């Protein structure tokens, strides 16, 4: 289960920090990431962080957003700075989780947390 929090209403230029915690039976979490979906638009990748290696960002958020993980807490964060109206969307966290060593794992999705940026 993934539980996201931290969304809200913010003025343009402001900041928000999203959190998403994984719970339940967890053997290993591979990637953790954030996607967003605005009304009438397709879901898009915002940022993803693998268990090792470099994180990836959508071009539209590079330099403004930063993803991080606390593996001890099975939690991923998204620090969002200099927000603008185009960032308004429901933000969903996702993670590839293995529940056992022999388990190939599967992708889980959390419920979205709404981010609204007023201009």
Steps between C-alpha positions, in 0.01 A plus 500: 500500500622847413379802691573843360469830679612860482287642222312825529440847366801724446568824318717509192863506598432311820614158616348174616647172618320177423557177688405146413549211741481134406363256753415132524721206417809637332809304407648763272388814327654556163398829349286760671364794314242767446259549213236765450177532312321822425135508391467405135866403472687174503691384802862604476818414679627769733799336664619149574776371721631144457644300787841585359607738234391845404156643525310614192284809461255630248654789309227729626606459864878476473668752724182559699405159642716256695418139581653319793454174688529384856547127458478436873151650498401366156410856413553715195482878503449763234619849580332740260629855474408797284162349421294633216144450378609226258599289800139479614403133496432195707837357598523123533782301644604167360740230606618163378490277806610145558328327791734198500841423361352273232224746421550678167325796654234729369428867462278654761322834483390725778199725496575844366565805706375821341736788433338826394710801408327833481641763268 
